[in-house]
Amino acid sequence: MRLKSLIAAGLAGMIALAGCASPGGQTAAPTGGGGATTPAAAGGGDVGVFTWWAEGSEKVGLEALQKVFKEKYPKNTFVNLAVAGGAGSNAKAKLAADLKNNNPPDSFQGHAGAELFDYIQAGQIEPVNDVMDGLGGAKVFPKNLLDLITVDGKIYSVPSNVHRSNVVWSNPTVLAKANIGAEAPASLDAWLADMQKLKDAGVQTPLAVGTAPWTQLHLFESVLLSELGTDGYVQLFSDGDWTSEKVKSAVDKFGKLLSFANTGGADDWPQATDMVIDGKAAYNVMGDWAVAQFTEKGKKEKTDYLYWPTPGTDGTFLFLADSFTLPKGAKNASGAKDWLNTVGSAEGQKAFNLAKGSIPARTDVSVSDFPAYQQSAMKSFQSDKIAPSIAHGAAAQQAWSSDITTALSKYVTDKDAAAFVTALGAAASKNR
Amino acid sequence: MRNRWQGLAMVAPSIVLVIVFVYGLIGQNVATSFERVTQKTFAGNEKVVAQGGVANYADLLADPRYQHALWNLLVLTVVFVGGTMLFGVLWALLLEKGVSGEGFFRSVYLFPMAVSFIASGTVWKWLLSPGIGDHEAIGLNRLFLMVGLPGLQSRWWTDPGPFNMAAMALPAIWQLSGYVMALFLAGFRGISDDQREAARVDGASEWRVYRHVLFPQLSPIALSALIIIGHMSMKTFDLIYSIAGQNNYVADVPATLMWVQLFQQRNAPTAAANATILLLIVAVVVVPYLVYTNRTEGAKGR
């Protein structure tokens, strides 16, 4: 008897709880749905947008974009589904699980290029040609960028911004210790010679590099581009030879660069960039999102920091781009298209990129609205040759860049150059 | 009769849940591990990601990276289990002698266990930072410099040597020694004082009291501590993920490699094969223990 009354009491409790919960749930739904007066069919409703922009300038950028979205499409309600974590790796794992379980967000962020290809192959995202045509298509987006997001004539995402990956950030005060001027070294060899000078002048760490494997890959792709040249580098991802003499010499120079670098004390890129800001290191190779770090610390261009393309890569824009997709089975596809239209609009791109520190993917956004660094990057993007970044998903799909990262993290530990080149060759034949 | 049905009705939900969510998912995992997967690559070729069938297992076992991960796991487990047992027994012995403020020490030793591996890993990542020398040492290496013992600086788990994973066991030992201590302390307290008195009256030295009277009675506790620590070590993921980051070859163990295989290489069959092998490895340790406890407890019951 006692047991029965216990169960009865438990059931009653659960019903009471459910009773309490449901009114809250019911009131939450309409407010989340963009106002009770707006039916979802009329283009309103929740639009869940998945990104890894949860901190810093990225978060500010997303908020700026969100504001434009609200102005342009007041019927929709933006739902932020951002997942935090370095370079999106945690977010990608969560996203992969959600997509596999047929629970896609209404739109998600992806690196334009090979990384999106995984989703296209898995049939997880829809073409958005109509949205792109409405935005102006090839008239306002650069052709090489469109090529990267087009598969079999279909465009699968709307690019929001472009970043440059091959940038050296340096501290002129530290350079002055070894009487090195503000100009960029002409080649990797000249750069290495400068590092030796710095070391002789008592600078312990000429080059700052993070210990997170992706930051090392970020440095390595610049070195590869410098040694192989733009055409040779781009060819590596179609039919180039990863075990060629040029790759070997890139590995050799990468090893020499590492011998001038810190082996600890900086986990990820912000700490490595801070070493340059604080004068503990002379150089750091990082994407142009680093400019936000300098600005945030109140540093002034030319007096406090300098930047140039990685030596030997002048004239090439090693690029990566973020873009937004329309997943198959999105609950609010029309709202998602409104979002994509916002992302691709000149207005949205200006607001977003001013806040994030990147440059617009569209070419018709006024250059004069942007600060000095971004102006120079916008100019380079229009005039330079373009090459895709490995570390940021433009050049190789995730499986391949993961294999390259593994080989690289092994090399950083054991410094076995021959094994590294063999592993690079094996990764290419496995994933190409 | 009515009582029997009532009992069954009470346990049925949990039986169903276990069948579906434990054994069902193990079955699903094993089925996945035999799948064949091909994929079109960005360069336009059709590539076989996983061959399918037993070949998935053969390929995984032949992969040098997997072998490296298994070796790392072995080093980690040996040091982790050895270290926690050593410190656990040591602290239990010290407390068992009856120090003042025992409660305080007990909580100091036990407290780390309450912290999640992810949280403590973030701190240990800094403590075990590999930078050496005045300009870049932080964490433990900086401590060694400050106390004038620069020779003790180490590259920790990033050392290229084959035993680098021994360093990764340090945080794990720190975290779980207190737990082993609690187990042993309970064991010591469970032995009545009469036995020690009797041994001392017979003229046994303190060492002999422990060696011949107390320790033999603690062997079931030692065994369960070994099993618990051992299987925790084998499935370690969070600690290594938070200290070494993802996809870091140097610190690979099967569990972290599985994450890379599933989410980065997009190779579900190989990840599932890896999971199945991990399950078997843990089973090799746990099943004999279950059989043993079943037998001893069964004998007691009769």
XYZ file of C-alpha atoms in Angstrom:
734
model
C 0.000 0.000 0.000
C 2.749 2.351 0.949
C 4.444 1.800 -2.385
C 1.287 2.575 -4.276
C 0.729 5.824 -2.459
C 4.337 6.726 -3.126
C 3.875 6.156 -6.840
C 0.626 8.088 -6.804
C 2.315 10.986 -5.066
C 5.152 10.892 -7.571
C 2.784 10.922 -10.537
C 0.795 13.774 -9.043
C 4.016 15.703 -8.596
C 5.031 15.138 -12.199
C 1.654 16.262 -13.482
C 1.849 19.346 -11.313
C 5.320 20.108 -12.681
C 4.180 19.610 -16.247
C 1.236 21.902 -15.533
C 3.589 24.573 -14.287
C 5.908 24.189 -17.215
C 3.448 24.251 -20.079
C 2.017 27.786 -19.689
C 5.598 29.094 -19.667
C 6.340 27.101 -22.776
C 3.246 28.380 -24.510
C 3.971 32.008 -23.784
C 7.594 31.561 -24.823
C 6.737 30.207 -28.256
C 4.858 33.187 -29.718
C 7.344 35.779 -28.454
C 10.123 33.655 -29.898
C 8.066 33.412 -33.076
C 8.371 37.093 -33.841
C 5.076 38.359 -32.450
C 1.793 36.522 -32.243
C 0.341 38.430 -35.179
C 2.888 37.113 -37.681
C 2.183 33.667 -39.061
C 5.331 31.760 -40.055
C 4.053 31.280 -43.595
C 4.232 35.014 -44.260
C 8.017 34.972 -44.071
C 8.334 35.485 -40.333
C 9.279 33.244 -37.474
C 12.459 32.092 -35.781
C 15.636 31.912 -37.810
C 18.228 29.813 -36.012
C 21.725 30.759 -37.196
C 24.633 28.529 -36.239
C 28.151 30.023 -36.044
C 31.298 29.764 -33.961
C 31.313 33.518 -33.485
C 30.905 33.609 -29.744
C 33.668 35.959 -28.642
C 35.618 39.089 -29.484
C 35.349 40.893 -32.807
C 33.531 37.930 -34.336
C 30.711 38.248 -31.841
C 30.497 42.008 -32.377
C 30.327 41.403 -36.127
C 27.511 38.916 -35.764
C 25.599 41.368 -33.602
C 26.042 44.095 -36.213
C 24.691 41.738 -38.867
C 21.834 40.787 -36.592
C 20.892 44.456 -36.302
C 20.735 44.894 -40.076
C 18.643 41.711 -40.284
C 16.182 43.115 -37.791
C 15.833 46.361 -39.732
C 15.400 44.696 -43.095
C 13.187 41.803 -42.058
C 11.346 42.809 -38.891
C 9.003 39.825 -39.110
C 11.846 37.395 -38.426
C 13.446 36.720 -35.091
C 17.145 35.959 -35.033
C 18.031 33.021 -32.802
C 21.726 32.837 -32.011
C 22.947 29.227 -31.989
C 26.667 30.050 -31.689
C 28.949 27.390 -30.188
C 32.214 28.681 -28.714
C 35.633 27.142 -29.218
C 38.892 27.683 -31.123
C 38.561 28.064 -34.914
C 35.136 26.431 -34.905
C 36.301 22.910 -34.190
C 33.840 22.246 -31.369
C 31.077 23.885 -33.348
C 31.777 21.723 -36.403
C 31.470 18.557 -34.338
C 28.151 19.713 -32.899
C 26.953 20.736 -36.355
C 27.933 17.389 -37.882
C 25.860 15.593 -35.246
C 22.868 17.913 -35.731
C 22.924 17.528 -39.507
C 23.238 13.756 -39.250
C 20.225 13.646 -36.937
C 18.094 15.730 -39.332
C 17.977 18.587 -36.905
C 19.619 21.342 -38.964
C 19.722 25.011 -37.997
C 18.052 27.392 -40.460
C 21.439 28.594 -41.627
C 25.011 27.800 -40.613
C 28.414 29.312 -41.107
C 30.997 27.413 -43.112
C 34.396 28.161 -44.617
C 33.874 28.782 -48.308
C 35.670 26.264 -50.471
C 36.571 22.649 -49.895
C 35.188 22.550 -46.397
C 31.661 23.225 -47.664
C 32.123 20.443 -50.167
C 31.723 17.871 -47.374
C 28.221 19.149 -46.689
C 27.379 19.303 -50.385
C 28.507 15.698 -50.907
C 26.513 14.549 -47.920
C 23.444 16.253 -49.444
C 23.043 18.417 -46.392
C 22.787 21.848 -48.000
C 20.649 23.298 -50.787
C 21.758 25.441 -53.715
C 21.024 29.143 -53.239
C 21.388 30.344 -56.826
C 18.146 32.330 -56.609
C 19.406 34.263 -53.581
C 22.763 34.917 -55.247
C 21.113 36.077 -58.475
C 18.914 38.435 -56.494
C 21.980 39.864 -54.780
C 23.699 40.559 -58.089
C 25.718 37.338 -58.466
C 28.848 37.598 -60.591
C 28.393 41.362 -60.943
C 29.125 42.013 -57.282
C 31.045 38.941 -56.084
C 34.560 38.160 -57.411
C 34.695 35.267 -59.839
C 37.416 33.286 -58.027
C 35.331 33.372 -54.868
C 32.209 32.224 -56.688
C 34.190 29.378 -58.287
C 35.051 28.099 -54.835
C 31.439 27.846 -53.728
C 30.074 26.523 -57.007
C 29.722 22.787 -57.621
C 28.267 21.518 -60.899
C 26.982 24.987 -61.737
C 25.162 25.400 -58.453
C 26.107 27.921 -55.791
C 25.775 26.554 -52.282
C 26.435 29.484 -49.975
C 26.486 33.250 -49.606
C 29.916 34.587 -48.634
C 29.905 37.164 -45.863
C 33.528 38.221 -45.642
C 37.082 37.567 -46.789
C 40.189 37.264 -44.641
C 43.832 37.250 -45.581
C 45.959 34.568 -43.989
C 49.522 35.397 -45.169
C 50.274 38.424 -43.014
C 53.329 38.994 -40.826
C 52.725 41.229 -37.835
C 55.806 42.740 -36.305
C 56.943 45.063 -33.576
C 59.192 47.919 -34.843
C 60.642 48.562 -31.377
C 61.963 45.006 -31.207
C 63.239 45.202 -34.795
C 65.132 48.391 -33.913
C 67.173 46.448 -31.345
C 68.883 44.679 -34.249
C 68.815 47.752 -36.522
C 66.255 46.179 -38.810
C 64.114 48.651 -40.732
C 60.383 48.708 -41.227
C 60.425 47.192 -44.725
C 59.402 43.643 -45.443
C 62.258 41.192 -46.117
C 62.358 40.261 -49.800
C 62.379 36.493 -49.279
C 62.190 33.776 -46.658
C 65.998 33.606 -46.603
C 66.290 37.323 -45.956
C 63.686 36.955 -43.239
C 65.612 34.099 -41.612
C 68.762 36.256 -41.741
C 66.885 39.018 -39.924
C 65.817 36.538 -37.275
C 69.429 35.530 -36.759
C 70.315 39.225 -36.344
C 67.579 39.582 -33.755
C 68.809 36.552 -31.894
C 72.369 37.929 -31.922
C 71.027 41.220 -30.577
C 69.561 39.375 -27.599
C 65.953 38.886 -28.719
C 65.195 35.406 -27.366
C 62.095 34.756 -29.452
C 62.209 36.390 -32.886
C 59.090 34.538 -34.067
C 55.970 33.901 -31.997
C 53.874 30.868 -32.862
C 51.003 29.214 -31.024
C 51.295 25.601 -29.901
C 47.793 24.752 -31.134
C 48.352 22.660 -34.276
C 46.160 24.866 -36.471
C 48.263 27.956 -35.760
C 51.346 26.041 -36.888
C 49.545 24.937 -40.042
C 48.676 28.583 -40.562
C 52.397 29.419 -40.590
C 53.259 26.427 -42.751
C 50.804 27.319 -45.525
C 52.469 30.732 -45.855
C 55.880 29.048 -46.147
C 54.557 26.599 -48.751
C 53.119 29.466 -50.778
C 56.403 31.359 -50.539
C 58.500 28.405 -51.744
C 56.184 27.057 -54.436
C 54.770 30.297 -55.816
C 51.069 30.827 -56.355
C 50.637 28.420 -59.268
C 52.684 25.649 -57.682
C 50.832 26.057 -54.413
C 47.391 25.979 -55.993
C 48.399 22.940 -58.039
C 49.137 20.990 -54.835
C 45.400 20.589 -54.396
C 44.715 19.211 -57.859
C 47.667 17.240 -59.211
C 50.807 18.801 -57.714
C 53.534 16.655 -56.152
C 53.659 16.930 -52.361
C 57.011 15.139 -52.233
C 58.753 17.470 -54.692
C 62.044 19.240 -53.973
C 60.198 22.512 -53.487
C 57.953 21.067 -50.793
C 61.048 19.571 -49.160
C 62.735 22.952 -49.128
C 59.552 24.523 -47.697
C 59.648 21.961 -44.884
C 63.319 22.731 -44.399
C 62.665 26.467 -44.091
C 59.652 25.872 -41.876
C 61.970 23.914 -39.563
C 64.436 26.812 -39.541
C 61.631 29.242 -38.716
C 60.558 27.033 -35.819
C 64.116 27.099 -34.472
C 63.628 30.861 -33.977
C 60.208 30.397 -32.413
C 58.952 29.849 -28.889
C 58.184 26.232 -27.994
C 55.619 27.019 -25.347
C 53.925 29.800 -23.500
C 51.416 30.576 -26.259
C 48.598 28.127 -26.787
C 46.529 29.800 -29.429
C 46.887 32.792 -31.722
C 45.837 35.534 -29.254
C 48.741 34.716 -26.919
C 51.178 34.486 -29.830
C 50.026 37.863 -31.174
C 50.274 39.288 -27.664
C 53.952 38.334 -27.620
C 54.471 40.740 -30.536
C 52.276 43.398 -28.929
C 54.199 43.113 -25.633
C 57.587 43.190 -27.337
C 58.519 39.633 -26.334
C 58.709 38.551 -29.960
C 59.448 40.355 -33.199
C 57.127 38.581 -35.635
C 53.947 36.569 -35.781
C 52.226 35.173 -38.860
C 48.480 35.338 -38.417
C 45.367 36.106 -40.388
C 44.197 39.667 -40.578
C 41.750 39.207 -37.693
C 44.866 39.934 -35.604
C 44.479 43.608 -36.445
C 41.549 43.698 -34.034
C 43.873 42.518 -31.260
C 46.267 45.411 -31.905
C 43.447 47.940 -32.092
C 41.899 46.614 -28.911
C 45.185 47.170 -27.025
C 45.326 50.733 -28.310
C 48.292 50.132 -30.613
C 48.944 52.399 -33.584
C 49.906 51.230 -37.015
C 53.539 52.019 -38.043
C 54.630 53.217 -34.590
C 53.500 50.196 -32.555
C 53.080 47.540 -35.196
C 53.854 46.804 -38.830
C 52.355 44.308 -41.230
C 53.367 42.882 -44.595
C 52.576 39.794 -46.631
C 54.682 36.835 -45.479
C 58.104 37.239 -47.197
C 58.084 35.673 -50.652
C 54.297 35.847 -50.958
C 53.918 39.505 -51.904
C 51.366 39.852 -54.679
C 49.353 36.815 -53.564
C 46.327 37.007 -51.315
C 46.153 33.750 -49.341
C 42.507 33.890 -48.529
C 39.695 32.335 -46.588
C 36.053 33.301 -46.526
C 33.114 32.660 -44.262
C 29.809 31.975 -45.879
C 26.289 31.042 -44.912
C 24.252 28.112 -46.175
C 20.712 26.887 -46.513
C 20.575 23.412 -44.925
C 18.254 20.791 -46.373
C 15.191 20.454 -44.175
C 15.596 23.859 -42.517
C 12.475 24.520 -40.470
C 12.125 28.087 -41.685
C 13.582 28.134 -45.191
C 12.030 31.468 -46.165
C 13.406 33.092 -43.016
C 16.789 31.530 -43.786
C 16.697 33.126 -47.239
C 15.951 36.473 -45.634
C 19.042 35.915 -43.517
C 21.142 35.014 -46.568
C 19.878 38.139 -48.331
C 21.021 40.168 -45.333
C 24.438 38.482 -45.273
C 24.925 39.112 -48.985
C 23.647 42.695 -49.061
C 26.098 45.573 -49.328
C 24.621 47.051 -46.179
C 25.009 43.835 -44.189
C 28.563 43.290 -45.423
C 29.598 46.787 -44.468
C 28.172 46.532 -40.940
C 29.562 43.064 -40.369
C 33.058 43.623 -41.709
C 33.567 46.983 -40.046
C 32.894 45.237 -36.744
C 34.757 41.994 -37.411
C 37.841 43.507 -39.045
C 37.610 41.526 -42.254
C 36.816 42.783 -45.736
C 33.530 42.454 -47.622
C 33.173 39.618 -50.077
C 31.247 42.010 -52.334
C 33.325 44.325 -54.465
C 30.831 47.200 -54.509
C 31.136 48.239 -50.874
C 32.761 51.644 -50.550
C 36.446 51.338 -49.593
C 36.614 54.720 -47.908
C 34.345 53.620 -45.060
C 36.980 51.203 -43.759
C 40.097 51.766 -41.616
C 43.611 51.718 -43.068
C 44.431 48.024 -42.785
C 41.155 46.915 -44.325
C 41.546 49.435 -47.148
C 44.918 47.958 -48.051
C 43.489 44.441 -47.880
C 40.536 45.384 -50.078
C 42.931 46.809 -52.640
C 45.117 43.666 -52.591
C 42.109 41.385 -52.901
C 41.125 43.107 -56.125
C 44.594 43.280 -57.681
C 46.571 40.315 -56.262
C 46.599 36.696 -57.288
C 44.363 34.586 -55.050
C 45.335 31.339 -53.320
C 43.215 29.296 -50.914
C 44.130 28.684 -47.260
C 44.566 25.102 -45.994
C 44.164 25.842 -42.304
C 40.836 27.563 -42.895
C 39.086 25.126 -45.150
C 39.366 26.871 -48.519
C 41.918 24.595 -50.202
C 41.298 21.091 -48.875
C 38.319 19.372 -47.334
C 38.349 18.712 -43.622
C 39.643 15.144 -43.785
C 42.676 16.244 -45.758
C 43.558 19.290 -43.687
C 43.120 17.092 -40.617
C 45.704 14.644 -42.021
C 48.080 17.506 -42.825
C 47.652 18.838 -39.283
C 48.475 15.432 -37.823
C 51.664 15.142 -39.877
C 52.597 18.671 -38.903
C 52.039 18.183 -35.172
C 54.236 15.081 -35.358
C 56.961 17.021 -37.185
C 56.912 19.865 -34.666
C 57.721 17.286 -31.978
C 60.207 14.972 -33.649
C 61.612 17.307 -36.395
C 61.791 14.356 -38.805
C 61.566 16.258 -42.116
C 61.674 13.163 -44.361
C 58.789 11.527 -42.493
C 56.822 14.774 -42.685
C 57.170 14.982 -46.481
C 56.203 11.308 -46.833
C 53.142 11.890 -44.664
C 52.168 14.936 -46.737
C 52.401 12.808 -49.890
C 50.343 10.050 -48.296
C 47.689 12.521 -47.140
C 47.418 13.890 -50.680
C 46.997 10.496 -52.312
C 44.481 9.462 -49.680
C 42.277 12.534 -49.966
C 42.657 13.757 -53.519
C 2.617 -14.047 -7.040
C 1.309 -10.504 -7.118
C 4.491 -9.300 -5.472
C 6.624 -10.865 -8.154
C 4.818 -8.946 -10.920
C 5.050 -5.778 -8.942
C 8.811 -6.230 -8.684
C 9.147 -6.858 -12.389
C 7.063 -3.801 -13.201
C 9.366 -1.698 -11.051
C 12.552 -2.775 -12.802
C 11.156 -3.152 -16.316
C 11.708 0.486 -17.380
C 15.364 0.384 -16.453
C 15.808 -2.996 -18.141
C 14.269 -1.638 -21.330
C 16.399 1.506 -21.156
C 19.563 -0.521 -20.659
C 18.699 -2.849 -23.536
C 18.038 0.035 -25.900
C 20.596 2.586 -24.846
C 23.476 0.351 -23.791
C 23.298 -2.930 -25.669
C 21.312 -1.544 -28.584
C 23.814 1.212 -29.167
C 26.765 -1.154 -28.751
C 25.159 -3.276 -31.447
C 24.644 -0.226 -33.642
C 28.274 0.730 -33.132
C 29.519 -2.720 -34.110
C 27.270 -2.682 -37.183
C 28.663 0.728 -38.177
C 32.215 -0.540 -37.786
C 31.695 -3.007 -40.661
C 30.223 -0.467 -43.067
C 31.788 0.501 -46.358
C 32.052 4.195 -47.136
C 33.117 5.863 -50.355
C 33.214 9.565 -50.972
C 33.722 11.967 -53.809
C 36.656 14.237 -53.076
C 36.986 17.934 -53.770
C 39.480 17.125 -56.526
C 36.759 15.078 -58.219
C 37.812 11.479 -57.549
C 35.838 8.677 -55.965
C 37.751 7.504 -52.895
C 37.209 4.592 -50.563
C 37.120 5.983 -47.036
C 36.517 2.637 -45.337
C 36.727 -0.681 -47.176
C 34.008 -2.382 -45.196
C 33.902 -5.657 -43.280
C 36.796 -6.993 -41.234
C 39.180 -4.932 -43.375
C 38.099 -1.870 -41.388
C 39.623 -3.453 -38.291
C 42.697 -4.685 -40.143
C 43.314 -1.213 -41.598
C 42.904 0.435 -38.229
C 45.265 -1.970 -36.497
C 47.838 -1.530 -39.260
C 47.685 2.268 -39.021
C 50.910 3.507 -37.373
C 48.999 6.386 -35.832
C 46.646 3.963 -34.089
C 49.586 1.897 -32.866
C 51.157 5.072 -31.530
C 47.878 5.873 -29.755
C 47.786 2.384 -28.203
C 51.354 2.771 -26.954
C 50.482 6.163 -25.466
C 47.501 4.576 -23.755
C 49.703 1.874 -22.270
C 52.210 4.404 -20.902
C 49.422 6.588 -19.574
C 47.634 3.698 -17.886
C 50.725 2.212 -16.253
C 51.849 5.546 -14.794
C 48.336 6.651 -13.896
C 47.390 3.422 -12.123
C 50.807 3.063 -10.468
C 50.839 6.682 -9.328
C 47.324 6.815 -7.920
C 47.792 3.508 -6.080
C 51.104 4.645 -4.601
C 49.870 8.043 -3.428
C 46.462 6.732 -2.435
C 47.943 4.053 -0.164
C 50.529 6.463 1.184
C 47.974 9.087 2.186
C 45.634 6.459 3.600
C 48.491 5.135 5.739
C 49.345 8.606 7.000
C 45.751 9.381 7.884
C 45.157 5.954 9.304
C 47.821 6.606 11.940
C 45.461 9.238 13.323
C 46.679 12.765 12.592
C 45.027 15.785 14.110
C 42.795 17.588 11.652
C 42.139 14.412 9.714
C 38.918 15.776 8.261
C 40.816 18.706 6.793
C 43.427 16.534 5.089
C 40.783 14.140 3.868
C 38.963 16.909 2.069
C 42.205 18.358 0.703
C 43.079 14.994 -0.848
C 39.567 14.230 -2.012
C 38.728 17.647 -3.353
C 40.437 17.363 -6.772
C 38.054 14.540 -7.610
C 35.165 16.982 -7.519
C 36.722 19.040 -10.325
C 35.950 17.964 -13.863
C 38.828 16.870 -16.088
C 38.040 19.683 -18.504
C 38.384 22.312 -15.793
C 41.517 20.876 -14.211
C 42.948 20.181 -17.679
C 42.773 23.876 -18.494
C 44.876 24.648 -15.455
C 47.283 21.780 -16.031
C 47.719 22.874 -19.626
C 49.393 25.951 -18.214
C 51.268 24.073 -15.490
C 52.665 21.613 -18.028
C 53.566 24.258 -20.585
C 56.610 23.018 -22.512
C 58.552 26.315 -22.658
C 62.064 26.013 -21.224
C 64.485 28.730 -20.161
C 64.059 32.117 -18.580
C 62.335 33.805 -21.509
C 59.531 31.342 -22.044
C 59.112 29.079 -19.017
C 55.720 29.276 -17.343
C 53.867 26.917 -15.019
C 55.905 24.168 -13.374
C 59.015 24.977 -15.412
C 58.941 28.534 -14.061
C 58.560 27.151 -10.536
C 61.659 25.005 -11.003
C 63.588 28.075 -12.205
C 62.415 30.099 -9.226
C 63.482 27.520 -6.662
C 66.878 27.123 -8.329
C 66.387 23.699 -9.879
C 66.576 24.512 -13.615
C 67.638 20.926 -14.354
C 64.145 19.689 -13.530
C 62.535 21.633 -16.392
C 60.854 19.371 -18.873
C 58.975 19.518 -22.147
C 56.391 17.338 -20.424
C 53.972 15.619 -22.761
C 55.382 17.367 -25.842
C 58.704 15.601 -25.365
C 59.570 13.604 -28.481
C 60.539 10.545 -26.394
C 58.363 7.430 -26.223
C 57.340 7.989 -22.605
C 56.000 11.525 -22.946
C 52.512 10.417 -21.952
C 53.815 9.741 -18.454
C 53.593 13.531 -17.967
C 49.961 13.498 -19.045
C 49.304 11.119 -16.146
C 50.366 13.764 -13.587
C 47.054 15.652 -13.579
C 45.164 12.369 -13.549
C 47.142 11.169 -10.545
C 46.552 14.476 -8.795
C 42.868 14.114 -9.464
C 42.226 10.547 -8.392
C 44.766 9.710 -5.668
C 42.328 11.053 -3.098
C 39.701 8.643 -4.279
C 42.020 5.670 -3.840
C 42.953 7.063 -0.438
C 39.291 7.117 0.577
C 38.855 3.506 -0.516
C 41.871 2.340 1.463
C 41.057 4.446 4.484
C 37.625 2.849 4.627
C 39.342 -0.527 4.344
C 41.748 0.190 7.204
C 38.912 1.452 9.365
C 36.935 -1.676 8.634
C 39.526 -3.898 10.282
C 38.918 -4.180 13.997
C 41.625 -3.027 16.376
C 41.586 -6.412 18.124
C 43.534 -7.931 15.273
C 46.353 -5.366 15.540
C 46.399 -5.745 19.298
C 46.605 -9.518 18.964
C 49.487 -9.235 16.493
C 51.337 -6.763 18.710
C 50.879 -9.043 21.749
C 52.402 -11.821 19.673
C 55.435 -9.551 19.241
C 54.939 -8.468 15.634
C 56.722 -5.276 14.550
C 54.608 -2.464 13.082
C 55.758 -3.373 9.551
C 54.796 -7.005 10.100
C 51.374 -5.994 11.385
C 50.767 -4.229 8.079
C 52.450 -6.848 5.935
C 50.769 -9.936 7.371
C 47.605 -8.702 9.063
C 46.253 -5.563 7.394
C 47.362 -5.654 3.755
C 46.066 -9.144 2.969
C 42.608 -8.036 4.058
C 42.760 -5.020 1.762
C 43.350 -6.946 -1.449
C 39.691 -6.766 -2.582
C 39.860 -2.991 -2.152
C 43.135 -2.811 -4.054
C 41.562 -4.840 -6.839
C 38.518 -2.630 -7.162
C 40.702 0.505 -7.061
C 42.836 -0.988 -9.845
C 39.803 -1.740 -11.957
C 38.193 1.656 -11.481
C 41.368 3.634 -12.142
C 42.371 1.307 -14.972
C 39.151 1.617 -16.904
C 39.045 5.380 -16.326
C 42.497 5.661 -17.807
C 41.556 3.610 -20.847
C 38.674 5.817 -21.807
C 40.376 9.144 -20.970
C 39.353 11.761 -23.468
C 38.503 15.061 -21.771
C 41.809 15.498 -19.963
C 43.886 15.030 -23.101
C 41.517 17.052 -25.252
C 41.746 20.004 -22.889
C 45.518 19.839 -22.405
C 46.836 18.944 -25.862
C 44.019 20.298 -27.992
C 42.420 18.319 -30.740
C 44.200 16.325 -33.375
C 47.572 16.521 -31.676
C 49.548 13.480 -32.812
C 51.926 13.562 -29.855
C 49.183 13.045 -27.286
C 46.979 10.672 -29.261
C 45.115 7.968 -27.373
C 42.371 5.828 -28.957
C 39.577 7.961 -27.502
C 40.936 11.248 -28.860
C 41.797 9.590 -32.156
C 38.189 8.426 -32.380
C 37.056 12.057 -32.184
C 39.405 12.964 -35.042
C 38.249 9.988 -37.122
C 34.578 10.773 -36.675
C 34.455 14.554 -36.827
C 37.488 15.548 -38.867
C 38.232 12.610 -41.135
C 34.510 11.886 -41.437
C 35.218 8.208 -41.262
C 32.467 6.748 -39.087
C 33.273 3.034 -39.686
C 36.895 3.417 -38.548
C 35.827 5.459 -35.526
C 33.297 2.742 -34.678
C 35.945 0.023 -35.059
C 38.188 2.031 -32.747
C 35.330 2.261 -30.229
C 34.661 -1.463 -30.428
C 38.313 -2.299 -29.779
C 38.334 0.123 -26.850
C 35.274 -1.625 -25.444
C 37.050 -4.972 -25.776
C 40.170 -3.656 -24.046
C 38.109 -2.394 -21.120
C 36.154 -5.656 -21.067
C 39.371 -7.659 -20.783
C 40.010 -5.843 -17.520
C 36.507 -5.540 -16.149
C 34.934 -8.904 -16.992
C 37.333 -11.076 -14.962
C 36.781 -8.687 -12.068
C 33.018 -9.044 -12.341
C 33.343 -12.812 -12.477
C 35.607 -12.742 -9.429
C 33.315 -10.536 -7.334
C 30.308 -12.569 -8.395
C 32.011 -15.726 -7.170
C 33.285 -14.351 -3.871
C 29.986 -12.692 -3.069
C 28.095 -15.816 -4.096
C 30.303 -17.865 -1.748
C 29.612 -15.451 1.099
C 25.872 -15.665 0.484
C 25.903 -19.449 0.882
